[in-house]
mmCIF file with all atom_site columns, C-alpha atoms in Angstrom:
data_model
loop_
_atom_site.group_PDB
_atom_site.id
_atom_site.type_symbol
_atom_site.label_atom_id
_atom_site.label_alt_id
_atom_site.label_comp_id
_atom_site.label_asym_id
_atom_site.label_entity_id
_atom_site.label_seq_id
_atom_site.pdbx_PDB_ins_code
_atom_site.Cartn_x
_atom_site.Cartn_y
_atom_site.Cartn_z
_atom_site.occupancy
_atom_site.B_iso_or_equiv
_atom_site.pdbx_formal_charge
_atom_site.auth_seq_id
_atom_site.auth_comp_id
_atom_site.auth_asym_id
_atom_site.auth_atom_id
_atom_site.pdbx_PDB_model_num
ATOM 1   C CA . MET A 1 1   ? 117.679 65.105  70.221 1.00 62.00 ? 668 MET A CA 1
ATOM 2   C CA . SER A 1 2   ? 117.632 68.836  68.617 1.00 74.00 ? 669 SER A CA 1
ATOM 3   C CA . TYR A 1 3   ? 114.646 70.846  67.801 1.00 86.00 ? 670 TYR A CA 1
ATOM 4   C CA . THR A 1 4   ? 114.261 73.156  64.732 1.00 91.00 ? 671 THR A CA 1
ATOM 5   C CA . VAL A 1 5   ? 111.360 74.829  63.238 1.00 92.00 ? 672 VAL A CA 1
ATOM 6   C CA . PRO A 1 6   ? 110.324 72.505  60.238 1.00 93.00 ? 673 PRO A CA 1
ATOM 7   C CA . ALA A 1 7   ? 111.143 74.136  56.578 1.00 95.00 ? 674 ALA A CA 1
ATOM 8   C CA . GLY A 1 8   ? 107.685 73.933  55.701 1.00 93.00 ? 675 GLY A CA 1
ATOM 9   C CA . LYS A 1 9   ? 106.443 76.081  58.565 1.00 93.00 ? 676 LYS A CA 1
ATOM 10  C CA . VAL A 1 10  ? 108.858 78.932  58.230 1.00 95.00 ? 677 VAL A CA 1
ATOM 11  C CA . ILE A 1 11  ? 106.846 80.904  55.703 1.00 97.00 ? 678 ILE A CA 1
ATOM 12  C CA . ASP A 1 12  ? 103.088 80.853  57.616 1.00 95.00 ? 679 ASP A CA 1
ATOM 13  C CA . TYR A 1 13  ? 102.107 83.343  54.820 1.00 97.00 ? 680 TYR A CA 1
ATOM 14  C CA . GLN A 1 14  ? 100.435 83.004  51.413 1.00 98.00 ? 681 GLN A CA 1
ATOM 15  C CA . PRO A 1 15  ? 102.725 85.038  48.612 1.00 98.00 ? 682 PRO A CA 1
ATOM 16  C CA . GLU A 1 16  ? 99.940  87.961  48.125 1.00 98.00 ? 683 GLU A CA 1
ATOM 17  C CA . SER A 1 17  ? 101.047 88.671  52.228 1.00 98.00 ? 684 SER A CA 1
ATOM 18  C CA . ILE A 1 18  ? 104.284 90.112  50.790 1.00 98.00 ? 685 ILE A CA 1
ATOM 19  C CA . ARG A 1 19  ? 102.528 93.352  49.263 1.00 98.00 ? 686 ARG A CA 1
ATOM 20  C CA . SER A 1 20  ? 101.866 94.790  52.709 1.00 97.00 ? 687 SER A CA 1
ATOM 21  C CA . PHE A 1 21  ? 105.638 93.989  53.814 1.00 97.00 ? 688 PHE A CA 1
ATOM 22  C CA . LEU A 1 22  ? 107.655 96.658  54.361 1.00 95.00 ? 689 LEU A CA 1
ATOM 23  C CA . VAL A 1 23  ? 110.638 97.830  52.264 1.00 94.00 ? 690 VAL A CA 1
ATOM 24  C CA . TYR A 1 24  ? 114.151 98.596  53.526 1.00 94.00 ? 691 TYR A CA 1
ATOM 25  C CA . GLY A 1 25  ? 117.713 99.368  51.465 1.00 91.00 ? 692 GLY A CA 1
ATOM 26  C CA . PHE A 1 26  ? 120.491 99.113  53.613 1.00 89.00 ? 693 PHE A CA 1
ATOM 27  C CA . GLU A 1 27  ? 124.404 99.321  52.792 1.00 87.00 ? 694 GLU A CA 1
ATOM 28  C CA . TRP A 1 28  ? 125.870 96.845  52.991 1.00 82.00 ? 695 TRP A CA 1
ATOM 29  C CA . ILE A 1 29  ? 125.094 93.305  54.090 1.00 90.00 ? 696 ILE A CA 1
ATOM 30  C CA . ASP A 1 30  ? 128.193 91.507  52.887 1.00 90.00 ? 697 ASP A CA 1
ATOM 31  C CA . ASN A 1 31  ? 127.893 88.246  54.380 1.00 93.00 ? 698 ASN A CA 1
ATOM 32  C CA . LEU A 1 32  ? 125.723 86.194  52.294 1.00 94.00 ? 699 LEU A CA 1
ATOM 33  C CA . LEU A 1 33  ? 126.444 82.775  53.814 1.00 95.00 ? 700 LEU A CA 1
ATOM 34  C CA . PHE A 1 34  ? 123.753 82.641  55.890 1.00 95.00 ? 701 PHE A CA 1
ATOM 35  C CA . LEU A 1 35  ? 121.000 83.706  53.459 1.00 97.00 ? 702 LEU A CA 1
ATOM 36  C CA . GLN A 1 36  ? 118.458 80.561  52.333 1.00 98.00 ? 703 GLN A CA 1
ATOM 37  C CA . ASP A 1 37  ? 116.915 79.692  49.111 1.00 98.00 ? 704 ASP A CA 1
ATOM 38  C CA . PRO A 1 38  ? 113.076 80.368  49.521 1.00 98.00 ? 705 PRO A CA 1
ATOM 39  C CA . GLU A 1 39  ? 112.200 77.476  47.380 1.00 98.00 ? 706 GLU A CA 1
ATOM 40  C CA . ALA A 1 40  ? 113.667 75.090  50.616 1.00 97.00 ? 707 ALA A CA 1
ATOM 41  C CA . PHE A 1 41  ? 110.867 76.875  52.292 1.00 97.00 ? 708 PHE A CA 1
ATOM 42  C CA . VAL A 1 42  ? 107.770 77.095  50.282 1.00 97.00 ? 709 VAL A CA 1
ATOM 43  C CA . GLY A 1 43  ? 108.621 74.395  47.332 1.00 96.00 ? 710 GLY A CA 1
ATOM 44  C CA . ALA A 1 44  ? 106.514 74.226  43.944 1.00 96.00 ? 711 ALA A CA 1
ATOM 45  C CA . ARG A 1 45  ? 104.999 78.018  45.210 1.00 97.00 ? 712 ARG A CA 1
ATOM 46  C CA . ALA A 1 46  ? 108.687 79.696  44.869 1.00 98.00 ? 713 ALA A CA 1
ATOM 47  C CA . ALA A 1 47  ? 107.746 81.340  41.640 1.00 98.00 ? 714 ALA A CA 1
ATOM 48  C CA . GLU A 1 48  ? 104.787 82.901  42.985 1.00 98.00 ? 715 GLU A CA 1
ATOM 49  C CA . TYR A 1 49  ? 106.450 84.314  46.359 1.00 98.00 ? 716 TYR A CA 1
ATOM 50  C CA . LEU A 1 50  ? 109.820 85.527  44.284 1.00 98.00 ? 717 LEU A CA 1
ATOM 51  C CA . GLY A 1 51  ? 107.780 87.144  41.726 1.00 98.00 ? 718 GLY A CA 1
ATOM 52  C CA . ILE A 1 52  ? 105.698 89.198  44.282 1.00 98.00 ? 719 ILE A CA 1
ATOM 53  C CA . ALA A 1 53  ? 109.273 89.801  45.982 1.00 98.00 ? 720 ALA A CA 1
ATOM 54  C CA . LYS A 1 54  ? 110.885 91.136  42.775 1.00 98.00 ? 721 LYS A CA 1
ATOM 55  C CA . GLU A 1 55  ? 108.065 93.476  42.073 1.00 98.00 ? 722 GLU A CA 1
ATOM 56  C CA . ARG A 1 56  ? 108.323 94.847  45.506 1.00 97.00 ? 723 ARG A CA 1
ATOM 57  C CA . PHE A 1 57  ? 111.743 95.390  45.362 1.00 97.00 ? 724 PHE A CA 1
ATOM 58  C CA . ILE A 1 58  ? 111.668 96.863  42.089 1.00 96.00 ? 725 ILE A CA 1
ATOM 59  C CA . GLU A 1 59  ? 109.432 99.501  43.171 1.00 95.00 ? 726 GLU A CA 1
ATOM 60  C CA . PHE A 1 60  ? 111.695 100.521 46.209 1.00 94.00 ? 727 PHE A CA 1
ATOM 61  C CA . GLY A 1 61  ? 114.655 101.064 43.120 1.00 93.00 ? 728 GLY A CA 1
ATOM 62  C CA . TRP A 1 62  ? 116.246 97.554  42.789 1.00 95.00 ? 729 TRP A CA 1
ATOM 63  C CA . GLU A 1 63  ? 117.686 97.047  39.481 1.00 95.00 ? 730 GLU A CA 1
ATOM 64  C CA . GLY A 1 64  ? 116.854 93.820  38.857 1.00 94.00 ? 731 GLY A CA 1
ATOM 65  C CA . ASP A 1 65  ? 120.057 91.678  39.612 1.00 94.00 ? 732 ASP A CA 1
ATOM 66  C CA . GLY A 1 66  ? 121.193 89.371  42.304 1.00 94.00 ? 733 GLY A CA 1
ATOM 67  C CA . VAL A 1 67  ? 119.251 86.548  43.884 1.00 97.00 ? 734 VAL A CA 1
ATOM 68  C CA . ILE A 1 68  ? 116.181 86.795  45.889 1.00 98.00 ? 735 ILE A CA 1
ATOM 69  C CA . GLN A 1 69  ? 116.833 84.998  49.292 1.00 98.00 ? 736 GLN A CA 1
ATOM 70  C CA . LEU A 1 70  ? 115.728 85.019  52.800 1.00 98.00 ? 737 LEU A CA 1
ATOM 71  C CA . LEU A 1 71  ? 117.228 85.645  56.225 1.00 97.00 ? 738 LEU A CA 1
ATOM 72  C CA . TRP A 1 72  ? 116.584 85.045  59.391 1.00 97.00 ? 739 TRP A CA 1
ATOM 73  C CA . LEU A 1 73  ? 116.558 87.484  62.479 1.00 96.00 ? 740 LEU A CA 1
ATOM 74  C CA . PRO A 1 74  ? 116.352 85.754  65.642 1.00 97.00 ? 741 PRO A CA 1
ATOM 75  C CA . SER A 1 75  ? 114.131 86.905  68.447 1.00 96.00 ? 742 SER A CA 1
ATOM 76  C CA . PHE A 1 76  ? 117.087 87.829  70.678 1.00 95.00 ? 743 PHE A CA 1
ATOM 77  C CA . VAL A 1 77  ? 118.000 90.809  68.394 1.00 95.00 ? 744 VAL A CA 1
ATOM 78  C CA . PHE A 1 78  ? 114.423 92.650  68.572 1.00 95.00 ? 745 PHE A CA 1
ATOM 79  C CA . PRO A 1 79  ? 113.691 94.806  71.785 1.00 94.00 ? 746 PRO A CA 1
ATOM 80  C CA . LEU A 1 80  ? 111.765 92.719  74.137 1.00 95.00 ? 747 LEU A CA 1
ATOM 81  C CA . GLY A 1 81  ? 108.814 95.011  73.883 1.00 94.00 ? 748 GLY A CA 1
ATOM 82  C CA . LEU A 1 82  ? 108.150 94.253  70.608 1.00 93.00 ? 749 LEU A CA 1
ATOM 83  C CA . LYS A 1 83  ? 107.342 90.782  71.991 1.00 94.00 ? 750 LYS A CA 1
ATOM 84  C CA . VAL A 1 84  ? 108.669 89.266  68.852 1.00 96.00 ? 751 VAL A CA 1
ATOM 85  C CA . PRO A 1 85  ? 107.922 85.203  68.957 1.00 93.00 ? 752 PRO A CA 1
ATOM 86  C CA . PRO A 1 86  ? 111.132 83.108  69.673 1.00 93.00 ? 753 PRO A CA 1
ATOM 87  C CA . VAL A 1 87  ? 111.324 81.445  66.456 1.00 93.00 ? 754 VAL A CA 1
ATOM 88  C CA . GLY A 1 88  ? 112.047 85.095  65.125 1.00 96.00 ? 755 GLY A CA 1
ATOM 89  C CA . VAL A 1 89  ? 111.274 86.946  61.760 1.00 97.00 ? 756 VAL A CA 1
ATOM 90  C CA . VAL A 1 90  ? 112.360 85.793  58.117 1.00 98.00 ? 757 VAL A CA 1
ATOM 91  C CA . VAL A 1 91  ? 112.946 88.649  55.670 1.00 98.00 ? 758 VAL A CA 1
ATOM 92  C CA . TRP A 1 92  ? 113.273 88.639  52.108 1.00 98.00 ? 759 TRP A CA 1
ATOM 93  C CA . HIS A 1 93  ? 116.681 89.898  51.085 1.00 98.00 ? 760 HIS A CA 1
ATOM 94  C CA . VAL A 1 94  ? 118.276 90.611  47.765 1.00 97.00 ? 761 VAL A CA 1
ATOM 95  C CA . LYS A 1 95  ? 121.865 92.305  47.200 1.00 96.00 ? 762 LYS A CA 1
ATOM 96  C CA . GLN A 1 96  ? 122.089 94.603  44.320 1.00 93.00 ? 763 GLN A CA 1
ATOM 97  C CA . GLU A 1 97  ? 125.212 93.456  42.369 1.00 90.00 ? 764 GLU A CA 1
ATOM 98  C CA . GLU A 1 98  ? 126.264 96.829  40.444 1.00 88.00 ? 765 GLU A CA 1
ATOM 99  C CA . ASN A 1 99  ? 126.536 98.479  43.942 1.00 90.00 ? 766 ASN A CA 1
ATOM 100 C CA . GLY A 1 100 ? 126.115 96.420  46.783 1.00 92.00 ? 767 GLY A CA 1
ATOM 101 C CA . ILE A 1 101 ? 122.901 97.470  48.452 1.00 92.00 ? 768 ILE A CA 1
ATOM 102 C CA . SER A 1 102 ? 120.709 95.245  50.143 1.00 94.00 ? 769 SER A CA 1
ATOM 103 C CA . TYR A 1 103 ? 117.033 95.399  50.275 1.00 95.00 ? 770 TYR A CA 1
ATOM 104 C CA . LEU A 1 104 ? 114.795 93.787  52.897 1.00 96.00 ? 771 LEU A CA 1
ATOM 105 C CA . LEU A 1 105 ? 111.313 93.045  53.038 1.00 97.00 ? 772 LEU A CA 1
ATOM 106 C CA . SER A 1 106 ? 109.824 92.410  56.146 1.00 97.00 ? 773 SER A CA 1
ATOM 107 C CA . PRO A 1 107 ? 106.739 91.804  57.768 1.00 97.00 ? 774 PRO A CA 1
ATOM 108 C CA . ILE A 1 108 ? 107.383 93.700  60.466 1.00 95.00 ? 775 ILE A CA 1
ATOM 109 C CA . ALA A 1 109 ? 108.837 97.049  61.138 1.00 92.00 ? 776 ALA A CA 1
ATOM 110 C CA . LEU A 1 110 ? 112.480 96.420  62.108 1.00 92.00 ? 777 LEU A CA 1
ATOM 111 C CA . PRO A 1 111 ? 113.183 98.783  65.087 1.00 90.00 ? 778 PRO A CA 1
ATOM 112 C CA . PHE A 1 112 ? 116.922 99.364  64.201 1.00 83.00 ? 779 PHE A CA 1
ATOM 113 C CA . GLU A 1 113 ? 118.029 103.081 63.677 1.00 74.00 ? 780 GLU A CA 1
ATOM 114 C CA . GLU A 1 114 ? 119.410 102.450 60.241 1.00 71.00 ? 781 GLU A CA 1
ATOM 115 C CA . PHE A 1 115 ? 115.964 101.641 59.043 1.00 65.00 ? 782 PHE A CA 1
ATOM 116 C CA . SER A 1 116 ? 113.724 104.268 59.813 1.00 57.00 ? 783 SER A CA 1
ATOM 117 C CA . GLY A 1 117 ? 112.943 105.123 55.900 1.00 56.00 ? 784 GLY A CA 1
ATOM 118 C CA . ALA A 1 118 ? 111.015 102.310 55.620 1.00 55.00 ? 785 ALA A CA 1
ATOM 119 C CA . ARG A 1 119 ? 108.035 101.984 53.009 1.00 61.00 ? 786 ARG A CA 1
ATOM 120 C CA . GLN A 1 120 ? 105.281 99.688  52.545 1.00 57.00 ? 787 GLN A CA 1
#
């Protein structure tokens, strides 16, 4: 028997919480096969979550094209000192179609050198 976190428990915060997430831009996340549709995790409230994520991405420079999805980062990609829970971190992602820049919204600071310019 295998175990996984139930889909309904992956996003454990309200849509408004996304307003406090950190925003990152990155060139380029090109393997989109592992991204997930938020509706699978928040159901009928997907429009609320997506609306706020869209606002945040636009504030950061996203031009509004592309599909907003979820990207899971397992705990083992983070330094141990951050004490990221074993379930990892789910970030919101959109890839701008025009120039391929990916934008991320994260509930925690991403400790990767490429992301030193995050904004809240």
